[in-house]
Short mmCIF file of C-alpha atoms and ligand atoms in Angstrom, two decimals:
data_model
loop_
_atom_site.label_atom_id
_atom_site.label_comp_id
_atom_site.label_asym_id
_atom_site.label_seq_id
_atom_site.Cartn_x
_atom_site.Cartn_y
_atom_site.Cartn_z
CA MET A 1 88.71 89.98 77.17
CA VAL A 2 92.49 90.29 77.24
CA GLY A 3 94.03 91.21 80.58
CA ILE A 4 97.39 91.59 82.26
CA GLY A 5 98.92 90.60 85.58
CA PHE A 6 98.74 93.48 88.07
CA ARG A 7 102.30 93.99 89.30
CA ARG A 8 103.63 96.59 91.70
CA ASP A 9 106.34 97.46 89.14
CA PHE A 10 103.81 98.98 86.75
CA ALA A 11 100.77 99.50 88.97
CA ALA A 12 100.95 103.28 88.46
CA GLU A 13 100.79 102.90 84.68
CA LEU A 14 97.85 100.52 84.93
CA LEU A 15 95.99 102.86 87.26
CA ASN A 16 96.71 105.76 84.97
CA GLY A 17 95.56 103.81 81.91
CA ASP A 18 97.12 106.11 79.29
CA GLN A 19 99.78 103.87 77.87
CA ILE A 20 98.26 100.52 78.68
CA ARG A 21 94.63 99.58 78.98
CA PRO A 22 93.82 95.90 79.58
CA ASP A 23 90.23 94.60 79.74
CA PHE A 24 90.87 93.10 83.17
CA ILE A 25 93.67 92.50 85.66
CA GLU A 26 94.79 89.37 87.45
CA PHE A 27 96.71 89.04 90.69
CA ALA A 28 97.67 86.46 93.29
CA PRO A 29 95.60 86.69 96.48
CA GLU A 30 98.78 85.80 98.39
CA ASN A 31 100.42 89.04 97.26
CA TRP A 32 97.53 91.23 98.34
CA MET A 33 95.48 89.69 101.09
CA ASN A 34 95.75 91.03 104.63
CA ILE A 35 97.84 93.97 103.57
CA GLY A 36 97.23 97.61 104.35
CA GLY A 37 98.93 100.96 103.89
CA TYR A 38 99.99 102.32 100.54
CA TRP A 39 99.43 99.16 98.53
CA LYS A 40 95.97 98.54 99.85
CA LYS A 41 94.98 101.96 98.55
CA GLN A 42 96.43 101.10 95.14
CA LEU A 43 94.63 97.77 95.17
CA HIS A 44 91.32 99.50 95.83
CA LYS A 45 91.89 101.87 92.94
CA ALA A 46 92.76 98.98 90.65
CA VAL A 47 89.68 97.00 91.63
CA GLU A 48 87.49 100.03 90.97
CA LYS A 49 88.98 100.50 87.54
CA TYR A 50 89.23 96.92 86.25
CA PRO A 51 87.41 93.60 86.55
CA VAL A 52 89.55 91.18 88.60
CA LEU A 53 90.53 87.55 88.19
CA CYS A 54 92.72 85.85 90.77
CA HIS A 55 95.51 83.36 90.28
CA GLY A 56 96.72 81.70 93.46
CA LEU A 57 100.22 80.55 94.35
CA SER A 58 100.22 78.75 97.68
CA LEU A 59 97.28 76.35 97.65
CA SER A 60 99.63 73.49 96.77
CA ILE A 61 96.93 71.13 95.57
CA GLY A 62 99.50 68.35 95.03
CA SER A 63 100.90 68.37 98.59
CA PRO A 64 100.86 65.16 100.56
CA GLU A 65 99.76 66.92 103.76
CA PRO A 66 96.22 68.17 104.46
CA LEU A 67 94.97 71.44 102.96
CA ASP A 68 95.61 74.59 104.97
CA LEU A 69 92.08 75.58 105.93
CA ASP A 70 93.13 78.81 107.64
CA PHE A 71 94.75 79.91 104.43
CA LEU A 72 91.63 78.95 102.47
CA ARG A 73 89.44 80.96 104.83
CA TYR A 74 91.50 84.07 104.03
CA VAL A 75 91.35 83.33 100.33
CA LYS A 76 87.60 82.92 100.48
CA SER A 77 86.97 86.21 102.21
CA PHE A 78 89.42 87.98 99.89
CA LEU A 79 87.70 86.61 96.77
CA ASN A 80 84.33 87.67 98.11
CA GLU A 81 85.48 91.08 99.28
CA TYR A 82 86.93 92.00 95.89
CA ARG A 83 84.15 90.30 93.91
CA VAL A 84 86.71 88.19 92.07
CA GLN A 85 85.15 86.58 89.01
CA LEU A 86 87.47 83.62 88.62
CA TYR A 87 89.96 81.88 90.90
CA SER A 88 92.63 79.72 89.33
CA GLU A 89 95.49 77.71 90.81
CA HIS A 90 98.20 75.31 89.67
CA LEU A 91 98.39 71.56 89.13
CA SER A 92 101.59 71.32 91.12
CA TYR A 93 102.77 71.47 94.70
CA SER A 94 104.77 74.11 96.52
CA LYS A 95 104.72 72.72 100.03
CA CYS A 96 105.86 69.43 101.54
CA ASP A 97 106.37 68.36 105.16
CA ASN A 98 104.60 71.62 106.00
CA ALA A 99 107.39 73.70 104.50
CA HIS A 100 106.58 76.20 101.77
CA MET A 101 108.99 76.25 98.84
CA TYR A 102 107.74 79.17 96.76
CA ASP A 103 107.77 77.45 93.39
CA LEU A 104 105.55 75.13 91.35
CA LEU A 105 107.01 71.65 91.70
CA PRO A 106 106.09 68.79 89.39
CA ILE A 107 103.73 66.14 90.74
CA PRO A 108 104.41 62.50 89.87
CA PHE A 109 101.99 61.53 87.08
CA ARG A 110 100.44 58.58 88.87
CA LYS A 111 96.99 57.13 89.53
CA ASP A 112 97.17 57.60 93.29
CA ALA A 113 98.14 61.25 92.78
CA VAL A 114 95.13 61.70 90.48
CA ALA A 115 92.78 60.38 93.17
CA HIS A 116 94.47 62.43 95.87
CA ILE A 117 94.37 65.67 93.90
CA ALA A 118 90.81 65.20 92.58
CA GLU A 119 89.61 64.74 96.14
CA ARG A 120 91.38 67.90 97.25
CA ILE A 121 90.09 69.95 94.34
CA MET A 122 86.54 68.95 95.28
CA GLN A 123 87.25 69.84 98.89
CA VAL A 124 88.48 73.31 97.87
CA GLN A 125 85.57 73.88 95.50
CA ASP A 126 83.14 72.96 98.27
CA PHE A 127 84.89 75.21 100.73
CA LEU A 128 85.11 78.22 98.42
CA GLN A 129 81.70 77.65 96.87
CA ARG A 130 83.10 78.27 93.42
CA PRO A 131 84.77 76.24 90.66
CA LEU A 132 88.53 75.89 90.64
CA VAL A 133 90.33 76.55 87.39
CA MET A 134 93.53 74.53 87.39
CA GLU A 135 96.57 75.53 85.36
CA ILE A 136 98.66 72.96 83.54
CA VAL A 137 102.12 74.03 84.71
CA SER A 138 105.42 74.04 82.92
CA TYR A 139 107.89 71.50 84.28
CA TYR A 140 111.49 70.67 83.65
CA THR A 141 111.63 67.01 84.50
CA PRO A 142 109.08 64.25 84.94
CA VAL A 143 109.12 62.67 88.40
CA ALA A 144 108.50 58.94 88.81
CA ALA A 145 105.78 59.03 86.16
CA GLU A 146 103.57 56.00 85.65
CA MET A 147 101.19 57.57 83.14
CA SER A 148 101.33 60.24 80.47
CA GLU A 149 100.93 63.88 81.40
CA VAL A 150 97.84 64.28 79.26
CA ASP A 151 96.13 61.25 80.81
CA PHE A 152 97.03 62.58 84.24
CA ILE A 153 95.32 65.89 83.50
CA ARG A 154 92.30 64.35 81.79
CA GLU A 155 91.68 62.03 84.71
CA ILE A 156 91.93 64.81 87.27
CA VAL A 157 89.46 66.93 85.32
CA LYS A 158 87.10 63.99 84.94
CA ALA A 159 87.26 62.94 88.58
CA SER A 160 87.10 66.42 90.13
CA GLY A 161 84.94 68.38 87.70
CA CYS A 162 87.43 71.25 87.77
CA GLN A 163 88.01 73.61 84.88
CA LEU A 164 91.32 74.18 83.13
CA LEU A 165 93.62 77.12 82.73
CA LEU A 166 95.46 76.55 79.48
CA ASP A 167 98.76 78.37 79.55
CA VAL A 168 99.75 78.12 75.90
CA ASN A 169 103.34 79.05 76.65
CA ASN A 170 103.55 76.27 79.24
CA ILE A 171 102.43 73.74 76.66
CA TYR A 172 105.01 75.06 74.22
CA VAL A 173 107.73 74.87 76.90
CA ASN A 174 106.72 71.37 77.97
CA ALA A 175 106.51 70.13 74.38
CA PHE A 176 110.05 71.39 73.81
CA ASN A 177 111.47 70.10 77.10
CA HIS A 178 109.86 66.66 76.90
CA GLY A 179 109.84 66.16 73.16
CA TYR A 180 106.17 66.01 72.31
CA ASN A 181 103.90 67.76 69.85
CA ALA A 182 102.14 70.73 71.41
CA ARG A 183 99.14 70.69 69.08
CA GLU A 184 98.61 66.98 69.58
CA PHE A 185 98.78 67.49 73.32
CA ILE A 186 96.23 70.30 73.26
CA SER A 187 93.90 68.28 71.00
CA GLN A 188 93.79 65.55 73.63
CA LEU A 189 92.73 67.89 76.43
CA PRO A 190 89.06 68.28 77.41
CA LEU A 191 88.89 71.63 75.64
CA ASP A 192 85.30 72.29 76.70
CA LYS A 193 86.70 72.62 80.24
CA VAL A 194 89.11 75.41 79.40
CA ALA A 195 87.93 78.54 81.21
CA TYR A 196 90.99 80.74 80.98
CA ILE A 197 94.16 81.18 78.92
CA HIS A 198 97.60 82.43 79.92
CA MET A 199 100.25 83.71 77.56
CA ALA A 200 103.85 84.54 78.47
CA GLY A 201 107.45 84.60 77.40
CA HIS A 202 110.19 82.16 78.35
CA GLU A 203 113.93 81.69 78.23
CA GLN A 204 115.97 78.88 76.73
CA VAL A 205 118.81 78.06 79.16
CA ALA A 206 120.27 74.96 77.51
CA PRO A 207 119.97 73.24 74.12
CA ASP A 208 117.32 70.95 75.60
CA LEU A 209 115.73 73.13 78.30
CA ILE A 210 113.40 76.12 78.33
CA ILE A 211 112.55 77.83 81.61
CA ASP A 212 109.19 79.52 82.00
CA THR A 213 110.43 82.88 83.24
CA HIS A 214 107.63 85.35 82.38
CA GLY A 215 110.52 87.72 81.76
CA GLN A 216 110.60 87.96 77.96
CA PRO A 217 108.19 88.92 75.18
CA ILE A 218 105.99 86.14 73.78
CA ILE A 219 107.75 84.50 70.84
CA ASP A 220 106.06 84.04 67.45
CA PRO A 221 105.70 80.24 67.63
CA VAL A 222 103.75 80.68 70.89
CA PHE A 223 101.50 83.26 69.21
CA GLU A 224 100.97 80.73 66.40
CA LEU A 225 100.11 77.98 68.85
CA PHE A 226 97.73 80.41 70.56
CA GLU A 227 95.99 81.25 67.28
CA TRP A 228 95.66 77.56 66.49
CA THR A 229 94.25 76.88 69.98
CA VAL A 230 91.80 79.77 69.99
CA GLN A 231 90.05 78.27 66.97
CA ARG A 232 89.26 75.17 69.02
CA LEU A 233 87.83 76.95 72.05
CA HIS A 234 84.85 78.98 73.08
CA PRO A 235 85.80 82.54 74.00
CA VAL A 236 87.52 82.73 77.40
CA PRO A 237 89.54 85.46 79.08
CA VAL A 238 93.17 85.64 77.96
CA LEU A 239 95.94 86.91 80.21
CA LEU A 240 99.38 88.29 79.39
CA GLU A 241 101.80 87.38 82.20
CA ARG A 242 104.86 89.56 82.62
CA ASP A 243 106.63 89.31 85.97
CA TYR A 244 110.26 90.29 85.31
CA ASN A 245 112.24 92.49 82.96
CA ILE A 246 109.31 94.86 82.63
CA PRO A 247 109.59 96.71 79.29
CA GLN A 248 108.11 100.03 78.22
CA MET A 249 104.34 100.05 78.49
CA GLY A 250 104.05 100.53 74.72
CA GLU A 251 105.68 97.16 74.20
CA LEU A 252 103.34 95.40 76.64
CA ASN A 253 100.35 97.13 75.15
CA GLY A 254 101.50 95.94 71.72
CA GLU A 255 101.44 92.34 72.96
CA LEU A 256 97.98 92.88 74.46
CA GLN A 257 96.79 94.29 71.15
CA ARG A 258 98.20 91.39 69.18
CA LEU A 259 96.38 88.92 71.45
CA LYS A 260 93.20 90.94 71.14
CA ASN A 261 93.40 90.94 67.35
CA ILE A 262 93.77 87.18 67.24
CA CYS A 263 90.81 86.70 69.60
CA GLN A 264 88.65 89.08 67.62
CA GLN A 265 89.54 87.45 64.34
CA HIS A 266 88.53 83.98 65.49
CA TRP A 267 85.94 84.69 68.10
CA HIS A 268 84.17 87.57 66.31
CA LYS A 269 81.08 85.45 65.65
CA HIS A 270 80.74 84.83 69.36
CA TYR A 271 81.33 88.49 70.09
CA GLU A 272 78.62 89.47 67.60
CA THR A 273 76.06 87.09 69.03
CA VAL A 274 77.00 87.74 72.63
CA GLY A 275 77.56 91.43 72.54
CA MET B 1 94.72 59.49 102.21
CA LYS B 2 94.63 58.39 98.59
CA LEU B 3 98.31 59.12 97.98
CA SER B 4 100.48 55.99 98.18
CA ALA B 5 103.38 55.84 100.60
CA ASP B 6 105.69 55.54 97.63
CA THR B 7 104.49 58.71 95.89
CA TYR B 8 104.54 60.53 99.21
CA ARG B 9 108.16 59.54 99.78
CA ILE B 10 109.13 60.60 96.24
CA GLN B 11 107.63 64.03 96.83
CA GLN B 12 109.48 64.26 100.13
CA ASP B 13 112.76 63.31 98.47
CA PHE B 14 112.25 65.86 95.73
CA SER B 15 111.41 68.55 98.30
CA ARG B 16 114.40 67.68 100.43
CA PHE B 17 116.61 68.20 97.42
CA ILE B 18 114.92 71.56 96.71
CA ARG B 19 115.59 72.66 100.26
CA THR B 20 119.13 71.35 100.72
CA GLY B 21 120.54 71.25 97.20
CA ARG B 22 121.87 67.79 97.98
CA GLN B 23 121.06 65.41 95.12
CA VAL B 24 118.83 62.49 96.06
CA PRO B 25 118.08 59.81 93.50
CA VAL B 26 114.46 60.21 92.42
CA PRO B 27 113.15 57.81 89.77
CA GLY B 28 112.78 59.25 86.28
CA VAL B 29 114.21 62.63 87.15
CA LYS B 30 116.73 64.52 85.01
CA PRO B 31 119.39 65.76 87.50
CA ALA B 32 120.29 68.82 85.38
CA ALA B 33 116.65 69.96 85.33
CA MET B 34 116.33 69.28 89.04
CA ALA B 35 119.24 71.63 89.67
CA HIS B 36 117.27 74.40 87.96
CA TYR B 37 114.41 73.95 90.40
CA ARG B 38 116.80 74.29 93.27
CA ARG B 39 118.35 77.41 91.73
CA LEU B 40 114.97 79.04 91.06
CA VAL B 41 113.60 78.32 94.53
CA TYR B 42 116.77 79.37 96.30
CA ASN B 43 116.84 82.64 94.34
CA VAL B 44 113.35 83.46 95.58
CA VAL B 45 114.38 82.74 99.18
CA CYS B 46 117.64 84.73 98.96
CA ASP B 47 115.85 87.65 97.29
CA ALA B 48 113.11 87.75 99.90
CA LEU B 49 115.66 87.79 102.74
CA GLU B 50 117.95 90.34 101.09
CA THR B 51 114.95 92.61 100.49
CA GLY B 52 113.61 92.09 104.00
CA TYR B 53 116.96 92.55 105.73
CA PRO B 54 118.92 95.00 103.56
CA ILE B 55 121.06 96.28 106.48
CA ALA B 56 121.91 92.80 107.72
CA PHE B 57 122.65 91.61 104.21
CA ALA B 58 124.91 94.56 103.44
CA ASN B 59 126.79 94.57 106.75
CA LEU B 60 127.06 91.10 108.24
CA PRO B 61 130.05 89.10 107.04
CA ARG B 62 128.91 87.58 103.75
CA LYS B 63 130.06 84.04 104.67
CA LYS B 64 128.01 84.09 107.87
CA TRP B 65 124.97 85.45 106.05
CA GLU B 66 125.18 82.73 103.42
CA ARG B 67 125.58 80.02 106.03
CA MET B 68 122.56 81.32 107.93
CA VAL B 69 120.40 81.47 104.80
CA TYR B 70 121.42 77.96 103.82
CA LYS B 71 120.79 76.59 107.32
CA PHE B 72 117.49 78.40 107.47
CA PHE B 73 116.01 77.08 104.27
CA SER B 74 117.34 73.53 104.61
CA THR B 75 116.26 72.97 108.22
CA HIS B 76 113.40 75.35 109.00
CA ALA B 77 109.93 74.50 107.64
CA CYS B 78 108.80 77.86 106.26
CA THR B 79 105.30 78.65 107.44
CA ALA B 80 104.79 81.84 105.40
CA TYR B 81 102.48 81.34 102.44
CA GLN B 82 103.09 84.99 101.55
CA VAL B 83 106.65 85.58 100.42
CA TRP B 84 106.86 88.97 102.13
CA LYS B 85 106.49 87.19 105.49
CA LEU B 86 109.42 84.87 104.85
CA PRO B 87 111.80 87.20 106.79
CA LEU B 88 109.75 86.51 109.92
CA ASP B 89 110.42 82.79 109.50
CA PHE B 90 114.11 83.63 109.27
CA TYR B 91 114.02 85.73 112.43
CA THR B 92 112.15 82.97 114.29
CA CYS B 93 114.67 80.40 113.11
CA ALA B 94 117.57 82.60 114.26
CA VAL B 95 116.13 82.97 117.77
CA GLU B 96 115.18 79.29 118.08
CA ASN B 97 118.72 78.27 117.23
CA SER B 98 120.61 80.91 119.22
CA TRP B 99 122.35 82.22 116.14
CA ASP B 100 123.52 85.30 118.01
CA GLU B 101 125.91 83.01 119.93
CA GLN B 102 126.48 80.44 117.25
CA TYR B 103 127.54 83.02 114.65
CA ASP B 104 128.95 85.42 117.24
CA ILE B 105 126.70 88.34 116.26
CA PRO B 106 125.46 89.63 119.64
CA TYR B 107 123.30 92.33 117.98
CA LEU B 108 121.68 89.92 115.48
CA TYR B 109 118.22 89.81 117.08
CA ASP B 110 118.09 93.58 117.55
CA LEU B 111 118.93 94.09 113.90
CA LEU B 112 116.49 91.48 112.60
CA SER B 113 113.65 92.72 114.77
CA PHE B 114 114.29 96.31 113.65
CA GLU B 115 114.25 95.41 109.97
CA TRP B 116 111.31 93.03 110.33
CA ALA B 117 109.28 95.71 112.14
CA GLU B 118 109.78 97.99 109.17
CA MET B 119 108.67 95.32 106.70
CA GLU B 120 105.74 94.22 108.83
CA LEU B 121 104.48 97.77 109.41
CA TYR B 122 104.76 98.64 105.74
CA ASN B 123 102.56 95.72 104.73
CA MET B 124 100.29 95.05 107.67
CA GLU B 125 96.55 95.53 107.61
CA ASP B 126 95.20 98.98 108.40
CA GLN B 127 94.49 99.43 112.11
CA ALA B 128 91.82 101.99 112.93
CA PRO B 129 92.80 104.48 115.66
CA PRO B 130 90.38 104.89 118.58
CA ALA B 131 87.70 107.57 118.16
CA TYR B 132 89.32 110.95 118.82
CA VAL B 133 88.80 114.69 118.66
CA PRO B 134 91.44 117.14 117.42
CA GLY B 135 91.44 119.41 120.46
CA GLY B 136 92.15 118.46 124.06
CA ASP B 137 94.43 118.72 127.04
CA TRP B 138 97.81 117.02 126.91
CA LEU B 139 97.82 116.52 130.67
CA SER B 140 94.35 115.33 131.52
CA ASP B 141 93.01 113.66 128.35
CA PRO B 142 93.90 110.19 127.17
CA ILE B 143 95.81 110.44 123.89
CA ALA B 144 94.71 108.72 120.67
CA PHE B 145 97.64 107.11 118.89
CA ASN B 146 98.06 105.84 115.38
CA GLN B 147 97.85 102.06 115.95
CA GLU B 148 100.31 101.21 113.18
CA TYR B 149 103.49 101.21 115.23
CA ARG B 150 106.01 99.03 117.06
CA LEU B 151 107.83 100.17 120.18
CA LEU B 152 111.14 98.32 120.15
CA HIS B 153 113.75 97.87 122.82
CA PHE B 154 117.36 97.21 121.79
CA LYS B 155 120.56 96.41 123.58
CA TYR B 156 122.61 97.68 120.61
CA PRO B 157 121.90 100.87 118.61
CA VAL B 158 121.12 99.02 115.37
CA HIS B 159 118.92 101.90 114.26
CA ARG B 160 121.93 104.20 113.85
CA GLU B 161 125.07 102.08 113.59
CA VAL B 162 126.05 99.29 111.25
CA GLY B 163 129.68 98.56 112.11
CA ARG B 164 130.31 95.64 114.45
CA ARG B 165 132.85 97.37 116.66
CA ARG B 166 130.77 100.52 117.08
CA LEU B 167 127.72 98.45 117.93
CA LEU B 168 129.56 96.32 120.47
CA ASN B 169 131.06 99.41 122.09
CA GLN B 170 127.66 100.95 122.74
CA VAL B 171 125.81 98.30 124.71
CA GLY B 172 122.94 100.00 126.51
CA ALA B 173 119.19 100.41 126.54
CA TYR B 174 117.71 101.90 123.39
CA PHE B 175 114.08 102.53 122.59
CA VAL B 176 112.84 103.06 119.07
CA LEU B 177 109.34 103.88 117.95
CA VAL B 178 108.67 102.68 114.40
CA TYR B 179 105.40 103.71 112.77
CA ARG B 180 103.54 103.99 109.49
CA MET B 181 102.42 107.39 108.22
CA PRO B 182 98.67 107.13 107.64
CA ASP B 183 98.64 109.14 104.39
CA SER B 184 101.70 107.98 102.51
CA GLY B 185 102.15 104.57 104.10
CA ASP B 186 105.86 105.40 104.57
CA ILE B 187 107.68 104.02 107.61
CA HIS B 188 109.41 106.40 110.00
CA PHE B 189 111.22 105.79 113.24
CA THR B 190 112.35 107.88 116.13
CA GLU B 191 114.63 107.10 119.05
CA LEU B 192 113.12 107.66 122.50
CA SER B 193 114.81 108.26 125.82
CA PRO B 194 113.91 105.68 128.48
CA TRP B 195 111.56 108.26 130.01
CA LEU B 196 109.76 109.01 126.74
CA ALA B 197 109.52 105.29 125.98
CA PHE B 198 107.87 104.82 129.38
CA VAL B 199 105.52 107.75 128.75
CA THR B 200 104.59 106.44 125.30
CA GLU B 201 103.92 102.97 126.64
CA GLN B 202 101.71 104.32 129.43
CA LEU B 203 99.82 106.72 127.17
CA LEU B 204 99.21 103.87 124.75
CA ALA B 205 97.69 101.95 127.66
CA GLY B 206 95.26 104.83 128.24
CA ILE B 207 96.94 106.45 131.28
CA THR B 208 96.94 110.26 131.27
CA LEU B 209 100.10 112.33 131.36
CA THR B 210 99.10 113.76 134.75
CA ASP B 211 99.04 110.27 136.25
CA ILE B 212 102.29 109.34 134.55
CA LEU B 213 104.01 112.44 135.96
CA ALA B 214 102.65 111.62 139.41
CA TYR B 215 104.33 108.23 139.18
CA ALA B 216 107.61 109.61 137.79
CA PRO B 217 109.40 110.12 141.17
CA GLN B 218 109.27 106.33 141.63
CA LEU B 219 111.46 106.10 138.51
CA ASN B 220 113.89 108.56 140.10
CA MET B 221 112.74 111.26 137.69
CA VAL B 222 112.78 114.85 138.94
CA VAL B 223 109.39 116.21 138.02
CA ASN B 224 109.53 119.90 137.24
CA ASN B 225 108.15 122.27 134.62
CA LYS B 226 110.92 121.43 132.22
CA LEU B 227 110.16 117.72 132.25
CA GLN B 228 106.50 118.44 131.69
CA GLU B 229 107.19 120.90 128.86
CA ASP B 230 109.69 118.60 127.17
CA THR B 231 107.27 115.70 127.37
CA ILE B 232 104.45 117.74 125.84
CA ALA B 233 106.82 119.02 123.14
CA PHE B 234 107.62 115.40 122.31
CA LEU B 235 103.91 114.57 122.01
CA GLN B 236 103.41 117.60 119.77
CA HIS B 237 106.24 116.34 117.60
CA LEU B 238 104.56 112.93 117.38
CA ARG B 239 101.38 114.69 116.39
CA GLU B 240 103.13 116.43 113.50
CA LYS B 241 104.38 112.99 112.44
CA GLN B 242 100.80 111.64 112.62
CA MET B 243 101.78 109.15 115.30
CA VAL B 244 99.52 111.01 117.73
CA MET B 245 96.10 111.58 116.16
CA GLY B 246 94.29 113.59 118.83
CA PHE B 247 92.52 113.22 122.17
CA ILE B 248 90.06 110.71 123.49
CA LYS B 249 87.08 112.38 125.17
CA GLN B 250 85.15 110.24 127.61
FE1 FE2 C 1 100.47 80.82 83.73
#
């Protein structure tokens, strides 16, 4: 299954399905819950046409302050109402001192943060009655780290039992920004816990810094890293993220097709036995 | 809590930098990369406010706007977990801090509430109208309204003027009905006279037009055929605009 993020900018094309035809769509509950009017009608059409996965933005699992249970109640009823098959979020924080900041901020890689986050993941999983799939985010600077990033992630997964969203572009971006080997990093992850893959484009803004913009096509080295990764995983859904600089649908569909081809090439045995 | 006081404080320092843009030393952090976080976050905030308040953004003096946005994000703890609701946080912050006086923009709250109503109505959850029938009597039946509306009261005509001088010269009492078209989801608005605003408010509360007309002399209104006809014509107009849906039969 290769899907695409459902964006208002090309919702009409997705609903029409002539020029672009993903296997599923993904959207953020925050962008769609408790809305009505024109966009609610479009949402209903989309949900009728495509299977839906959700990718949250505002949970802020790494926040120091308590979880927002009112928010979680809305998320829960939204996920149930739209029969969402998978709910993922980010290993980051976007809220501190009860102020939302609308971006994914890097958590200090520390033991106490591991314990704090693992406890919160379990709390959310209990509340939602479903597993959380946590994305390894791109980040531009470490913050007061006392352990390696990969150990930080492994320990959270171990302590919380959560699953992982492996954004291959994020790993590429992080490897570049922080000078490590992307393949080595991926090899050290608990790959049996990967339940979902993201793919996206990025932008290099300085000789030593790439920003994860979701505004460009996926570059070849990220496709290569994806192909290498796919061979080490069981089949999972793969998502193309494109949030800005939306190109012609033919171009996006081309990227979807390229991802599909890679998946089919390496996962065909699974597809044959499963389907 | 399992988080240590030290990690907590580091996260607070980092966040404070994100919100104010003022560098704070945080261990192990690359300042150049930190500046990108600030830039990315602040772009989201500016974009959300410029989209939510296009008239204010285009017409208020740019320096004042920028100072307000900066003040807002650095001092106000944003409660909106949905970006489209961020403009409401801004409006709240403006009122709490008396920005109309502080920035000398007497019509600021009127303008923000007008633009926020449009944004809120466009996005808000569908509200079912009361059960109604298409035919009825304008005078004796309660009227069923589309529930997706805001009835606003302004001191300045922000719904038809943008220039400061023209706004300040026209202090008065203005009533504007903003509503969402059920089919298209588009937002329309219409200016009401004080009388029609009163009628609309009373009809929305379930009072019949006959009873409203009986009360009219207490508002110094001269009740005659013309007033009655004009009022019904207004309701018929609202019906064409799908703001009036029909009649409630008891
Ligand atoms: Fe992602």
